[in-house]
Amino acid sequence: MISYLDTSALVKLYIYEEGTPEVKELAANSLIVATCKIAYAEARAALARGHRERALDDAVYTQAVTALKDDWRNYFAIEVSDALIDKAGELAERHQLRGFDAVHLAAVLMLKQQVKDNITVACWDKKFWQALKANNFTLLPEELPGA
């Protein structure tokens, strides 16, 4: 199985949130865990914000950042190319997505085109989840998050 984690799902591997057990199970059962290279910066920013806002204490924050750094080389990280950015612009307009969500959608669509295999996408962002559903991806969670 191939899985794609957007940043909202990737972070769940490093800090406990709603959906963490499901994302960990998906990653453990996947032959390939893919994401876009931007997810690293987004995940680091999310962890730093949690630390700044005192949702993560020093020890949890340090452990999460260290684990992300160690694990990053194990992910299939999709490059951000001019073609991907061009496609992301179109997708942002079509699906009314924020910029990085459109980049993630372009990345997973590119991956789908290359592997010609089913990809399960983990995403906890409502608007992005809906765009993924419109593009016929198998999703985790199966129902619209937060609905």
Coordinates of C-alpha atoms in Angstrom, one line a residue:
M1 CA 0.0 0.0 0.0
I2 CA 1.1 3.6 -0.7
S3 CA 0.1 6.3 1.6
Y4 CA 0.4 10.1 1.4
L5 CA 0.4 12.2 4.5
D6 CA -0.3 15.9 4.3
T7 CA 1.1 17.9 7.2
S8 CA -2.0 17.6 9.4
A9 CA -1.5 13.8 9.3
L10 CA 2.3 13.8 9.4
V11 CA 2.4 15.8 12.7
K12 CA 0.2 13.1 14.2
L13 CA 3.1 10.7 14.0
Y14 CA 5.1 12.9 16.4
I15 CA 2.5 14.4 18.8
Y16 CA -0.6 12.7 20.1
E17 CA -3.8 14.2 18.6
E18 CA -7.2 12.9 17.4
G19 CA -6.3 10.5 14.6
T20 CA -2.8 9.6 15.8
P21 CA -3.5 5.8 16.2
E22 CA -5.0 5.7 12.7
V23 CA -2.1 7.5 11.0
K24 CA 0.4 5.4 12.8
E25 CA -1.4 2.2 11.7
L26 CA -1.6 3.5 8.1
A27 CA 2.1 4.4 8.1
A28 CA 3.1 1.0 9.6
N29 CA 1.1 -0.9 6.9
S30 CA 2.4 1.1 4.0
L31 CA 5.1 0.0 1.7
I32 CA 5.7 3.7 0.8
V33 CA 4.8 6.7 2.9
A34 CA 4.9 9.8 0.7
T35 CA 4.5 13.5 1.3
C36 CA 5.7 16.7 -0.3
K37 CA 9.0 18.3 0.7
I38 CA 7.1 21.3 2.0
A39 CA 5.6 19.1 4.7
Y40 CA 9.0 19.2 6.6
A41 CA 8.9 22.9 7.0
E42 CA 5.2 22.9 7.8
A43 CA 5.6 20.2 10.4
R44 CA 8.5 22.0 12.1
A45 CA 6.4 25.2 12.1
A46 CA 3.4 23.4 13.7
L47 CA 5.6 21.8 16.3
A48 CA 7.3 25.2 17.1
R49 CA 3.9 26.8 17.4
G50 CA 2.7 24.1 19.8
H51 CA 5.8 24.7 21.9
R52 CA 5.5 28.5 21.8
E53 CA 1.8 28.2 22.8
R54 CA 2.8 25.8 25.6
A55 CA 0.8 22.9 24.2
L56 CA 4.0 21.0 24.0
D57 CA 6.5 21.1 26.9
D58 CA 10.3 21.2 26.2
A59 CA 10.8 17.5 26.4
V60 CA 7.9 16.6 24.1
Y61 CA 8.9 19.3 21.6
T62 CA 12.5 18.2 21.5
Q63 CA 11.6 14.5 21.2
A64 CA 9.1 15.3 18.3
V65 CA 11.6 17.4 16.4
T66 CA 14.3 14.8 16.8
A67 CA 12.1 12.0 15.7
L68 CA 10.9 14.0 12.6
K69 CA 14.5 14.7 11.6
D70 CA 15.4 11.1 12.0
D71 CA 12.4 9.8 10.1
W72 CA 12.4 12.3 7.3
R73 CA 14.9 10.3 5.1
N74 CA 12.4 7.3 5.2
Y75 CA 9.6 9.2 3.5
F76 CA 9.2 9.4 -0.2
A77 CA 9.4 13.2 -0.3
I78 CA 8.1 14.7 -3.6
E79 CA 10.1 17.5 -5.0
V80 CA 8.6 20.9 -5.6
S81 CA 9.1 21.7 -9.3
D82 CA 7.9 24.4 -11.6
A83 CA 5.4 22.0 -13.1
L84 CA 4.1 21.0 -9.7
I85 CA 3.7 24.7 -8.7
D86 CA 1.9 25.5 -11.9
K87 CA -0.5 22.7 -11.3
A88 CA -0.9 23.8 -7.7
G89 CA -2.0 27.2 -8.8
E90 CA -4.7 25.7 -11.0
L91 CA -5.9 23.4 -8.2
A92 CA -5.9 26.3 -5.7
E93 CA -8.4 28.1 -7.9
R94 CA -10.5 25.1 -8.8
H95 CA -10.8 23.8 -5.3
Q96 CA -10.5 27.1 -3.3
L97 CA -7.5 25.8 -1.5
R98 CA -4.8 27.5 0.5
G99 CA -1.4 27.6 -1.2
F100 CA 0.4 24.7 0.5
D101 CA -2.8 22.5 0.4
A102 CA -2.8 23.0 -3.3
V103 CA 0.9 22.0 -3.5
H104 CA 0.1 18.8 -1.5
L105 CA -2.8 18.1 -3.9
A106 CA -0.6 18.6 -6.9
A107 CA 2.0 16.3 -5.4
V108 CA -0.3 13.5 -4.6
L109 CA -2.0 13.7 -8.1
M110 CA 1.5 13.6 -9.7
L111 CA 2.3 10.5 -7.5
K112 CA -0.9 8.9 -8.5
Q113 CA -0.2 9.4 -12.2
Q114 CA 3.3 7.9 -11.8
V115 CA 2.5 4.8 -9.7
K116 CA -0.9 3.9 -11.3
D117 CA -1.8 2.4 -7.9
N118 CA -4.3 3.2 -5.2
I119 CA -3.0 5.8 -2.7
T120 CA -4.6 6.3 0.7
V121 CA -4.3 10.0 1.7
A122 CA -4.4 11.0 5.3
C123 CA -5.7 14.5 5.9
W124 CA -7.4 16.3 8.7
D125 CA -8.1 19.6 6.9
K126 CA -11.7 19.9 5.9
K127 CA -11.3 21.9 2.7
F128 CA -8.3 19.9 1.5
W129 CA -10.1 16.6 2.4
Q130 CA -13.0 17.7 0.2
A131 CA -10.7 18.4 -2.7
L132 CA -9.1 14.9 -2.3
K133 CA -12.5 13.3 -2.2
A134 CA -13.4 15.2 -5.4
N135 CA -10.3 13.6 -7.0
N136 CA -11.3 10.1 -6.0
F137 CA -8.7 9.3 -3.4
T138 CA -9.2 6.8 -0.6
L139 CA -9.1 8.9 2.5
L140 CA -8.2 8.7 6.2
P141 CA -10.4 9.6 8.0
E142 CA -13.2 8.1 5.8
E143 CA -15.6 10.8 6.9
L144 CA -15.1 14.6 6.7
P145 CA -12.9 15.5 9.7
G146 CA -14.6 17.7 12.3
A147 CA -18.0 17.2 10.8

